[in-house]
mmCIF file of C-alpha atoms in Angstrom:
data_model
loop_
_atom_site.group_PDB
_atom_site.id
_atom_site.type_symbol
_atom_site.label_atom_id
_atom_site.label_comp_id
_atom_site.label_asym_id
_atom_site.label_seq_id
_atom_site.Cartn_x
_atom_site.Cartn_y
_atom_site.Cartn_z
ATOM 1 C CA MET A 1 -35.278 -60.708 -51.509
ATOM 2 C CA ARG A 2 -34.263 -58.243 -54.035
ATOM 3 C CA ALA A 3 -32.036 -59.203 -57.394
ATOM 4 C CA GLN A 4 -28.944 -61.351 -56.491
ATOM 5 C CA LYS A 5 -26.197 -58.625 -56.729
ATOM 6 C CA ASN A 6 -23.066 -61.964 -57.692
ATOM 7 C CA ASP A 7 -20.166 -59.371 -59.838
ATOM 8 C CA VAL A 8 -21.591 -56.284 -59.241
ATOM 9 C CA PRO A 9 -20.504 -52.954 -59.568
ATOM 10 C CA SER A 10 -20.083 -50.824 -57.244
ATOM 11 C CA ASN A 11 -21.327 -46.662 -58.499
ATOM 12 C CA SER A 12 -17.908 -45.801 -58.267
ATOM 13 C CA SER A 13 -16.369 -48.053 -60.070
ATOM 14 C CA LEU A 14 -19.127 -47.276 -62.945
ATOM 15 C CA ARG A 15 -17.716 -44.166 -63.356
ATOM 16 C CA CYS A 16 -14.540 -46.489 -64.850
ATOM 17 C CA PHE A 17 -17.255 -46.537 -68.661
ATOM 18 C CA LEU A 18 -14.249 -43.852 -70.217
ATOM 19 C CA ARG A 19 -13.286 -46.115 -73.205
ATOM 20 C CA PRO A 20 -9.492 -47.401 -72.692
ATOM 21 C CA GLU A 21 -6.720 -46.502 -75.139
ATOM 22 C CA SER A 22 -6.015 -48.774 -77.833
ATOM 23 C CA SER A 23 -2.199 -50.294 -78.622
ATOM 24 C CA TRP A 24 -3.868 -52.290 -81.975
ATOM 25 C CA SER A 25 -1.860 -54.698 -81.150
ATOM 26 C CA ILE A 26 -3.885 -58.275 -81.716
ATOM 27 C CA GLN A 27 -3.778 -59.814 -78.188
ATOM 28 C CA ILE A 28 -5.801 -63.198 -77.738
ATOM 29 C CA ILE A 29 -7.662 -62.864 -74.184
ATOM 30 C CA VAL A 30 -10.300 -65.430 -73.434
ATOM 31 C CA MET A 31 -13.080 -63.862 -72.098
ATOM 32 C CA THR A 32 -13.116 -62.975 -69.096
ATOM 33 C CA THR A 33 -15.351 -60.744 -66.228
ATOM 34 C CA SER A 34 -13.340 -58.134 -63.946
ATOM 35 C CA THR A 35 -13.434 -58.937 -60.367
ATOM 36 C CA SER A 36 -12.617 -55.025 -59.524
ATOM 37 C CA GLN A 37 -15.344 -54.584 -61.667
ATOM 38 C CA SER A 38 -18.165 -55.824 -63.154
ATOM 39 C CA LEU A 39 -17.351 -55.882 -66.540
ATOM 40 C CA ARG A 40 -16.444 -58.705 -69.846
ATOM 41 C CA THR A 41 -13.053 -58.632 -72.163
ATOM 42 C CA LEU A 42 -15.346 -59.114 -75.201
ATOM 43 C CA GLY A 43 -12.992 -61.528 -76.602
ATOM 44 C CA ASN A 44 -9.212 -59.967 -78.339
ATOM 45 C CA SER A 45 -10.097 -56.641 -78.268
ATOM 46 C CA ASP A 46 -9.934 -54.194 -75.115
ATOM 47 C CA LEU A 47 -13.336 -53.685 -75.069
ATOM 48 C CA GLN A 48 -14.691 -53.832 -71.628
ATOM 49 C CA LEU A 49 -18.124 -54.593 -71.849
ATOM 50 C CA THR A 50 -21.448 -54.243 -68.883
ATOM 51 C CA ALA A 51 -23.059 -57.402 -69.211
ATOM 52 C CA ILE A 52 -26.043 -55.883 -70.998
ATOM 53 C CA GLY A 53 -26.173 -53.677 -73.591
ATOM 54 C CA PHE A 54 -28.412 -50.981 -75.136
ATOM 55 C CA GLY A 55 -30.315 -52.237 -78.628
ATOM 56 C CA ALA A 56 -30.686 -49.778 -80.283
ATOM 57 C CA TRP A 57 -33.087 -51.405 -83.012
ATOM 58 C CA ALA A 58 -35.907 -50.920 -82.070
ATOM 59 C CA ILE A 59 -35.230 -47.285 -82.312
ATOM 60 C CA GLY A 60 -34.777 -47.002 -86.098
ATOM 61 C CA GLY A 61 -38.118 -46.054 -86.500
ATOM 62 C CA GLY A 62 -41.159 -46.807 -88.902
ATOM 63 C CA ASN A 63 -41.959 -47.416 -92.614
ATOM 64 C CA TRP A 64 -38.521 -49.371 -93.419
ATOM 65 C CA GLU A 65 -38.834 -53.896 -94.000
ATOM 66 C CA PHE A 66 -37.511 -54.906 -90.426
ATOM 67 C CA ALA A 67 -39.422 -52.068 -88.600
ATOM 68 C CA TRP A 68 -41.557 -52.037 -85.335
ATOM 69 C CA GLY A 69 -43.512 -49.407 -85.513
ATOM 70 C CA PRO A 70 -43.815 -46.050 -84.789
ATOM 71 C CA GLN A 71 -41.465 -44.647 -82.333
ATOM 72 C CA ASP A 72 -40.885 -41.186 -81.296
ATOM 73 C CA ASP A 73 -37.438 -40.359 -81.132
ATOM 74 C CA ASN A 74 -37.065 -37.443 -77.500
ATOM 75 C CA GLU A 75 -37.935 -41.020 -76.319
ATOM 76 C CA SER A 76 -35.702 -42.565 -77.758
ATOM 77 C CA ILE A 77 -33.008 -40.551 -76.703
ATOM 78 C CA GLU A 78 -34.153 -40.317 -73.676
ATOM 79 C CA ALA A 79 -33.668 -44.152 -73.421
ATOM 80 C CA ILE A 80 -30.357 -43.966 -74.163
ATOM 81 C CA HIS A 81 -29.412 -41.950 -71.608
ATOM 82 C CA ARG A 82 -31.208 -43.821 -69.306
ATOM 83 C CA ALA A 83 -29.718 -47.125 -69.840
ATOM 84 C CA LEU A 84 -26.091 -45.167 -69.403
ATOM 85 C CA ASP A 85 -26.995 -43.504 -66.226
ATOM 86 C CA LEU A 86 -28.014 -47.003 -65.161
ATOM 87 C CA GLY A 87 -24.591 -47.499 -65.517
ATOM 88 C CA VAL A 88 -25.237 -49.453 -68.651
ATOM 89 C CA ASN A 89 -21.610 -49.077 -71.292
ATOM 90 C CA TRP A 90 -21.842 -49.784 -74.126
ATOM 91 C CA ILE A 91 -24.545 -49.304 -77.585
ATOM 92 C CA ASP A 92 -25.116 -51.911 -81.185
ATOM 93 C CA THR A 93 -26.733 -50.112 -83.818
ATOM 94 C CA ALA A 94 -26.913 -51.056 -87.294
ATOM 95 C CA ALA A 95 -26.897 -48.648 -90.109
ATOM 96 C CA ILE A 96 -29.720 -50.791 -91.793
ATOM 97 C CA TYR A 97 -31.923 -50.127 -88.547
ATOM 98 C CA GLY A 98 -35.047 -47.729 -89.828
ATOM 99 C CA LEU A 99 -32.337 -46.618 -93.171
ATOM 100 C CA GLY A 100 -30.039 -45.289 -91.088
ATOM 101 C CA HIS A 101 -31.723 -43.859 -88.641
ATOM 102 C CA SER A 102 -31.266 -45.854 -85.235
ATOM 103 C CA GLU A 103 -27.527 -44.336 -85.860
ATOM 104 C CA GLU A 104 -28.321 -40.900 -86.320
ATOM 105 C CA VAL A 105 -30.560 -41.325 -82.935
ATOM 106 C CA VAL A 106 -27.442 -42.322 -80.657
ATOM 107 C CA GLY A 107 -26.079 -40.007 -82.819
ATOM 108 C CA GLN A 108 -27.541 -36.767 -80.505
ATOM 109 C CA ALA A 109 -27.513 -39.256 -77.417
ATOM 110 C CA LEU A 110 -24.493 -39.720 -77.418
ATOM 111 C CA LYS A 111 -23.963 -35.725 -77.824
ATOM 112 C CA SER A 112 -26.695 -35.129 -75.936
ATOM 113 C CA HIS A 113 -25.238 -36.934 -72.852
ATOM 114 C CA THR A 114 -23.291 -35.238 -70.413
ATOM 115 C CA GLY A 115 -21.477 -38.610 -68.295
ATOM 116 C CA PRO A 116 -18.962 -40.631 -69.869
ATOM 117 C CA LYS A 117 -19.274 -41.475 -73.288
ATOM 118 C CA PRO A 118 -19.778 -45.064 -74.147
ATOM 119 C CA LEU A 119 -18.471 -47.902 -76.383
ATOM 120 C CA VAL A 120 -21.209 -47.319 -79.837
ATOM 121 C CA PHE A 121 -20.692 -50.963 -81.884
ATOM 122 C CA THR A 122 -22.733 -50.657 -85.565
ATOM 123 C CA LYS A 123 -22.619 -53.411 -88.531
ATOM 124 C CA CYS A 124 -22.229 -53.789 -91.763
ATOM 125 C CA SER A 125 -23.796 -55.243 -95.100
ATOM 126 C CA MET A 126 -27.419 -54.239 -95.835
ATOM 127 C CA ARG A 127 -28.454 -51.063 -97.646
ATOM 128 C CA TRP A 128 -30.938 -50.123 -98.509
ATOM 129 C CA HIS A 129 -32.309 -48.308 -102.433
ATOM 130 C CA LYS A 130 -34.408 -44.412 -102.713
ATOM 131 C CA ASP A 131 -37.266 -46.652 -102.080
ATOM 132 C CA ARG A 132 -36.580 -48.372 -99.628
ATOM 133 C CA SER A 133 -35.516 -51.334 -100.418
ATOM 134 C CA ILE A 134 -33.151 -53.357 -99.338
ATOM 135 C CA TYR A 135 -29.744 -55.108 -100.882
ATOM 136 C CA ARG A 136 -26.897 -56.749 -99.754
ATOM 137 C CA SER A 137 -23.311 -56.027 -100.284
ATOM 138 C CA LEU A 138 -19.431 -56.804 -98.580
ATOM 139 C CA LYS A 139 -17.732 -55.420 -101.779
ATOM 140 C CA ALA A 140 -14.500 -52.833 -100.007
ATOM 141 C CA GLY A 141 -16.158 -49.978 -101.798
ATOM 142 C CA SER A 142 -19.665 -50.360 -100.851
ATOM 143 C CA LEU A 143 -18.549 -51.570 -96.694
ATOM 144 C CA GLN A 144 -16.334 -47.727 -97.562
ATOM 145 C CA GLU A 145 -19.716 -45.993 -97.646
ATOM 146 C CA GLU A 146 -20.880 -47.307 -94.814
ATOM 147 C CA LEU A 147 -18.052 -47.170 -92.689
ATOM 148 C CA GLU A 148 -17.779 -43.195 -93.764
ATOM 149 C CA GLY A 149 -21.935 -42.358 -93.476
ATOM 150 C CA SER A 150 -21.972 -45.341 -90.665
ATOM 151 C CA LEU A 151 -19.067 -42.702 -89.061
ATOM 152 C CA ARG A 152 -21.400 -38.827 -89.384
ATOM 153 C CA ARG A 153 -24.650 -39.908 -88.309
ATOM 154 C CA LEU A 154 -22.581 -41.164 -84.890
ATOM 155 C CA GLY A 155 -20.588 -38.647 -84.827
ATOM 156 C CA VAL A 156 -17.786 -40.012 -83.337
ATOM 157 C CA GLU A 157 -14.436 -40.169 -84.736
ATOM 158 C CA THR A 158 -13.869 -43.974 -84.458
ATOM 159 C CA ILE A 159 -17.012 -47.282 -83.815
ATOM 160 C CA ASP A 160 -15.853 -49.485 -80.631
ATOM 161 C CA LEU A 161 -16.794 -52.208 -83.042
ATOM 162 C CA TYR A 162 -17.699 -52.941 -86.321
ATOM 163 C CA GLN A 163 -20.094 -55.739 -87.688
ATOM 164 C CA ILE A 164 -20.293 -57.647 -90.734
ATOM 165 C CA HIS A 165 -24.618 -57.772 -90.379
ATOM 166 C CA TRP A 166 -24.547 -60.843 -92.428
ATOM 167 C CA PRO A 167 -22.725 -62.614 -93.812
ATOM 168 C CA ASN A 168 -24.676 -61.765 -97.728
ATOM 169 C CA PRO A 169 -23.930 -62.767 -99.921
ATOM 170 C CA GLU A 170 -21.390 -65.633 -98.807
ATOM 171 C CA SER A 171 -18.822 -65.564 -101.799
ATOM 172 C CA GLU A 172 -17.798 -61.780 -101.102
ATOM 173 C CA ILE A 173 -17.058 -62.729 -96.682
ATOM 174 C CA GLU A 174 -13.817 -62.994 -97.651
ATOM 175 C CA GLU A 175 -13.649 -58.894 -99.686
ATOM 176 C CA GLY A 176 -15.503 -57.716 -96.999
ATOM 177 C CA TRP A 177 -13.765 -59.102 -93.902
ATOM 178 C CA GLU A 178 -9.964 -57.870 -95.394
ATOM 179 C CA ALA A 179 -12.282 -54.425 -95.536
ATOM 180 C CA LEU A 180 -12.655 -54.353 -92.841
ATOM 181 C CA ALA A 181 -9.134 -55.609 -91.559
ATOM 182 C CA ARG A 182 -7.656 -53.016 -93.547
ATOM 183 C CA PHE A 183 -10.630 -50.219 -91.524
ATOM 184 C CA GLN A 184 -8.827 -51.548 -88.423
ATOM 185 C CA GLU A 185 -5.503 -51.222 -89.698
ATOM 186 C CA GLN A 186 -6.872 -47.682 -90.251
ATOM 187 C CA GLY A 187 -8.493 -46.765 -86.670
ATOM 188 C CA LYS A 188 -11.377 -45.520 -87.718
ATOM 189 C CA VAL A 189 -12.778 -48.590 -85.867
ATOM 190 C CA ARG A 190 -10.846 -49.981 -82.750
ATOM 191 C CA SER A 191 -12.530 -53.823 -83.320
ATOM 192 C CA ILE A 192 -13.950 -56.383 -85.905
ATOM 193 C CA GLY A 193 -17.047 -58.447 -85.238
ATOM 194 C CA VAL A 194 -19.368 -60.754 -87.323
ATOM 195 C CA SER A 195 -22.720 -61.008 -87.074
ATOM 196 C CA ASN A 196 -24.749 -63.881 -87.740
ATOM 197 C CA PHE A 197 -22.018 -66.528 -89.133
ATOM 198 C CA SER A 198 -21.193 -69.822 -88.734
ATOM 199 C CA VAL A 199 -19.139 -71.483 -88.186
ATOM 200 C CA GLU A 200 -17.430 -72.658 -91.396
ATOM 201 C CA GLN A 201 -17.459 -68.936 -92.143
ATOM 202 C CA MET A 202 -16.236 -67.972 -88.986
ATOM 203 C CA LYS A 203 -13.294 -70.002 -90.411
ATOM 204 C CA ARG A 204 -13.322 -68.384 -93.145
ATOM 205 C CA ALA A 205 -13.031 -65.099 -91.825
ATOM 206 C CA GLN A 206 -10.639 -65.837 -89.765
ATOM 207 C CA LYS A 207 -7.766 -67.035 -91.761
ATOM 208 C CA ILE A 208 -7.538 -63.369 -93.223
ATOM 209 C CA ALA A 209 -8.056 -61.964 -90.211
ATOM 210 C CA PRO A 210 -8.730 -62.455 -85.935
ATOM 211 C CA ILE A 211 -12.757 -62.446 -85.609
ATOM 212 C CA THR A 212 -13.163 -60.346 -82.107
ATOM 213 C CA SER A 213 -15.950 -61.062 -81.844
ATOM 214 C CA LEU A 214 -19.999 -63.142 -83.040
ATOM 215 C CA GLN A 215 -23.184 -61.233 -82.449
ATOM 216 C CA PRO A 216 -25.783 -64.537 -83.225
ATOM 217 C CA PRO A 217 -29.373 -64.754 -81.966
ATOM 218 C CA TYR A 218 -30.117 -66.791 -78.446
ATOM 219 C CA SER A 219 -32.192 -67.259 -76.495
ATOM 220 C CA MET A 220 -34.595 -69.818 -74.588
ATOM 221 C CA LEU A 221 -36.045 -70.348 -77.908
ATOM 222 C CA ARG A 222 -33.405 -70.227 -80.120
ATOM 223 C CA ARG A 223 -31.153 -71.998 -79.079
ATOM 224 C CA ALA A 224 -29.763 -73.407 -81.933
ATOM 225 C CA VAL A 225 -26.273 -71.690 -81.879
ATOM 226 C CA GLU A 226 -26.020 -73.957 -78.446
ATOM 227 C CA GLU A 227 -24.618 -77.088 -80.708
ATOM 228 C CA GLU A 228 -21.568 -75.896 -82.689
ATOM 229 C CA ILE A 229 -21.648 -72.498 -83.414
ATOM 230 C CA LEU A 230 -21.252 -71.191 -78.981
ATOM 231 C CA PRO A 231 -18.525 -73.980 -78.302
ATOM 232 C CA PHE A 232 -16.288 -72.549 -81.432
ATOM 233 C CA ALA A 233 -16.214 -69.518 -79.788
ATOM 234 C CA ALA A 234 -15.734 -70.353 -76.965
ATOM 235 C CA ALA A 235 -12.777 -72.424 -77.784
ATOM 236 C CA ASN A 236 -11.941 -69.676 -80.009
ATOM 237 C CA GLY A 237 -11.082 -67.150 -78.080
ATOM 238 C CA ILE A 238 -14.061 -65.311 -78.885
ATOM 239 C CA GLY A 239 -16.181 -63.354 -77.496
ATOM 240 C CA VAL A 240 -20.035 -63.281 -77.902
ATOM 241 C CA ILE A 241 -22.685 -60.543 -77.504
ATOM 242 C CA ASN A 242 -26.573 -61.927 -78.717
ATOM 243 C CA TYR A 243 -29.529 -60.248 -80.300
ATOM 244 C CA SER A 244 -33.172 -61.282 -79.131
ATOM 245 C CA PRO A 245 -32.473 -62.929 -75.341
ATOM 246 C CA MET A 246 -36.636 -61.330 -74.620
ATOM 247 C CA VAL A 247 -37.003 -62.711 -78.312
ATOM 248 C CA SER A 248 -38.539 -59.929 -79.567
ATOM 249 C CA GLY A 249 -39.740 -58.723 -76.326
ATOM 250 C CA LEU A 250 -42.173 -61.770 -76.938
ATOM 251 C CA LEU A 251 -40.327 -62.948 -72.738
ATOM 252 C CA THR A 252 -40.173 -58.848 -71.630
ATOM 253 C CA GLY A 253 -44.474 -60.037 -69.516
ATOM 254 C CA SER A 254 -46.272 -57.787 -71.281
ATOM 255 C CA MET A 255 -47.044 -59.149 -73.946
ATOM 256 C CA THR A 256 -50.201 -60.586 -74.768
ATOM 257 C CA ALA A 257 -52.193 -62.448 -77.769
ATOM 258 C CA GLU A 258 -54.437 -57.964 -77.876
ATOM 259 C CA ARG A 259 -51.829 -56.648 -77.786
ATOM 260 C CA ILE A 260 -49.556 -58.579 -80.517
ATOM 261 C CA ALA A 261 -53.418 -58.964 -82.643
ATOM 262 C CA ALA A 262 -52.440 -54.721 -82.184
ATOM 263 C CA PHE A 263 -49.204 -54.467 -83.719
ATOM 264 C CA PRO A 264 -48.735 -51.478 -85.884
ATOM 265 C CA ALA A 265 -48.780 -53.481 -89.778
ATOM 266 C CA ASP A 266 -45.246 -52.138 -90.472
ATOM 267 C CA ASP A 267 -44.334 -54.076 -87.548
ATOM 268 C CA TRP A 268 -42.238 -57.018 -88.500
ATOM 269 C CA ARG A 269 -43.179 -59.470 -85.503
ATOM 270 C CA ARG A 270 -46.643 -60.015 -87.094
ATOM 271 C CA ARG A 271 -44.594 -62.588 -89.599
ATOM 272 C CA SER A 272 -42.874 -63.898 -86.980
ATOM 273 C CA ILE A 273 -43.230 -67.359 -86.110
ATOM 274 C CA GLU A 274 -42.683 -67.035 -81.839
ATOM 275 C CA PHE A 275 -45.744 -64.449 -82.273
ATOM 276 C CA ASN A 276 -47.598 -66.835 -83.699
ATOM 277 C CA GLU A 277 -50.355 -69.914 -82.837
ATOM 278 C CA PRO A 278 -49.495 -72.357 -82.412
ATOM 279 C CA LYS A 279 -45.923 -71.967 -81.029
ATOM 280 C CA LEU A 280 -47.704 -68.457 -79.412
ATOM 281 C CA SER A 281 -49.235 -70.152 -76.749
ATOM 282 C CA ARG A 282 -46.577 -71.659 -75.182
ATOM 283 C CA ASN A 283 -44.328 -68.857 -74.764
ATOM 284 C CA LEU A 284 -47.136 -66.917 -73.299
ATOM 285 C CA GLN A 285 -47.122 -70.055 -70.969
ATOM 286 C CA LEU A 286 -42.920 -69.906 -70.804
ATOM 287 C CA VAL A 287 -43.334 -66.226 -69.243
ATOM 288 C CA GLU A 288 -45.860 -67.511 -66.611
ATOM 289 C CA LEU A 289 -42.861 -69.236 -65.780
ATOM 290 C CA LEU A 290 -40.280 -66.842 -65.722
ATOM 291 C CA ARG A 291 -42.675 -64.084 -64.066
ATOM 292 C CA GLU A 292 -42.887 -66.738 -61.153
ATOM 293 C CA ILE A 293 -39.137 -66.162 -60.782
ATOM 294 C CA GLY A 294 -39.173 -63.459 -60.725
ATOM 295 C CA SER A 295 -41.493 -61.566 -58.618
ATOM 296 C CA SER A 296 -39.585 -63.828 -55.140
ATOM 297 C CA HIS A 297 -36.475 -61.277 -56.775
ATOM 298 C CA GLU A 298 -39.003 -57.690 -57.695
ATOM 299 C CA VAL A 299 -37.544 -58.662 -61.347
ATOM 300 C CA SER A 300 -39.576 -59.329 -64.373
ATOM 301 C CA PRO A 301 -39.924 -61.895 -67.100
ATOM 302 C CA GLY A 302 -37.220 -59.855 -68.869
ATOM 303 C CA VAL A 303 -34.985 -59.631 -67.426
ATOM 304 C CA VAL A 304 -34.723 -63.282 -66.120
ATOM 305 C CA ALA A 305 -34.552 -64.143 -69.861
ATOM 306 C CA VAL A 306 -32.055 -62.116 -69.863
ATOM 307 C CA ALA A 307 -30.078 -63.994 -67.273
ATOM 308 C CA TRP A 308 -30.478 -66.466 -68.382
ATOM 309 C CA THR A 309 -28.597 -66.220 -71.575
ATOM 310 C CA LEU A 310 -26.182 -64.421 -69.359
ATOM 311 C CA GLN A 311 -26.311 -68.232 -67.848
ATOM 312 C CA ASN A 312 -23.532 -69.173 -70.725
ATOM 313 C CA PRO A 313 -20.215 -69.715 -70.526
ATOM 314 C CA ALA A 314 -19.608 -68.625 -73.778
ATOM 315 C CA ILE A 315 -22.219 -65.466 -73.508
ATOM 316 C CA THR A 316 -20.475 -62.477 -72.901
ATOM 317 C CA ALA A 317 -22.792 -59.413 -72.183
ATOM 318 C CA ALA A 318 -26.483 -59.368 -74.154
ATOM 319 C CA ILE A 319 -28.034 -57.314 -76.017
ATOM 320 C CA VAL A 320 -31.414 -55.432 -74.356
ATOM 321 C CA GLY A 321 -33.389 -52.881 -76.356
ATOM 322 C CA GLY A 322 -35.238 -50.441 -75.126
ATOM 323 C CA ARG A 323 -38.432 -47.746 -76.555
ATOM 324 C CA SER A 324 -38.262 -45.804 -73.038
ATOM 325 C CA GLY A 325 -37.504 -44.248 -70.065
ATOM 326 C CA LYS A 326 -39.205 -47.006 -68.289
ATOM 327 C CA GLN A 327 -38.404 -49.649 -69.983
ATOM 328 C CA VAL A 328 -35.388 -49.522 -68.944
ATOM 329 C CA GLU A 329 -35.655 -49.303 -66.352
ATOM 330 C CA GLY A 330 -37.107 -52.903 -66.033
ATOM 331 C CA LEU A 331 -34.868 -53.980 -67.395
ATOM 332 C CA ALA A 332 -32.110 -52.807 -66.191
ATOM 333 C CA PRO A 333 -31.735 -55.599 -63.231
ATOM 334 C CA ALA A 334 -30.041 -57.172 -65.890
ATOM 335 C CA LEU A 335 -26.839 -55.718 -65.248
ATOM 336 C CA GLU A 336 -26.741 -57.499 -61.916
ATOM 337 C CA PHE A 337 -29.230 -60.520 -61.615
ATOM 338 C CA ARG A 338 -28.118 -64.035 -62.154
ATOM 339 C CA LEU A 339 -29.856 -67.473 -61.917
ATOM 340 C CA SER A 340 -29.732 -69.813 -58.719
ATOM 341 C CA LYS A 341 -28.916 -73.697 -59.997
ATOM 342 C CA ASP A 342 -32.259 -74.766 -59.378
ATOM 343 C CA GLU A 343 -34.181 -71.539 -61.197
ATOM 344 C CA TYR A 344 -32.305 -72.531 -64.244
ATOM 345 C CA ALA A 345 -32.673 -75.594 -63.843
ATOM 346 C CA ARG A 346 -36.847 -74.906 -63.788
ATOM 347 C CA ILE A 347 -36.046 -72.763 -66.832
ATOM 348 C CA ASN A 348 -34.729 -75.660 -68.351
ATOM 349 C CA ALA A 349 -37.196 -78.811 -67.210
ATOM 350 C CA PHE A 350 -39.550 -76.484 -69.209
ATOM 351 C CA LEU A 351 -38.588 -75.655 -71.857
ATOM 352 C CA ALA A 352 -37.527 -79.976 -72.692
ATOM 353 C CA ALA A 353 -41.454 -80.990 -71.147
ATOM 354 C CA ASN A 354 -42.660 -77.975 -73.739
ATOM 355 C CA PRO A 355 -40.635 -78.041 -77.154
ATOM 356 C CA ALA A 356 -40.439 -75.248 -79.689
#
């Protein structure tokens, strides 16, 4: 049996990924899935997303605090092009990824790609000094500098979704959100969102301007947002694009204890509890269950992991990273693959029996 094709776009519908014109009016729209195309409306915006987007964290390269180790820029550009050619219609990056380098690579890929232009999302609030140390600011002037830098590196006139990366410093949330609302009014960004915000922090932002989207970590190993945050987003028409659905590569099916032990010294995953014992053995056992489920559909464990997050009705779309064209090809089935109720229940039964 091959991948289940629920709401699968035809090849002709994949050409409808150019940005629609925006009237800059605010409309409250409950998250929906288009019946004519496999596209999902993001929150209160007119942004139409494929079920997965290309995540550009890892392509920022090495030599910074949250690096994934060295990365070849040509492979990164190939990965982006392959994702777009296979039907992905949005890219998520951040100024801090690679200290500006990820945005530069995305900009190069956009410039050299001949097909329809994807939607481009980026994030602000994390900055860096000349010595590459990171600091955080939500001051209006700082965000203005970040926005101009992101526009320049990406080579675009307008950013489709501009997000506060982290609610830090917390005392500056209101000033930061007011700045993003102003950027939207000026037409420099189409929609504005938040990332890693709590319910109370989102309520503070809502008093100033509507929130289009939330970007939280969400996977079968990181489920804290299920209790309050996802229900709040759904009740308030806030779109959700979850990051790390495969737990930073852990659930892809290509990870082993030996490979993890050989990570480059600057790979941040060396410090992650999920990549270390006592959790690692349990997590690799979970991967084998995902592999078993995926094998009957000819998809990888990573695709199954992404599909598990998309099963939650509060999730609009998932961010899926890739560092090469080959990796992207292996994960592209997540555009259309969906779990059956029985498969979903099997995974949840394992998680219940083997708590994190």
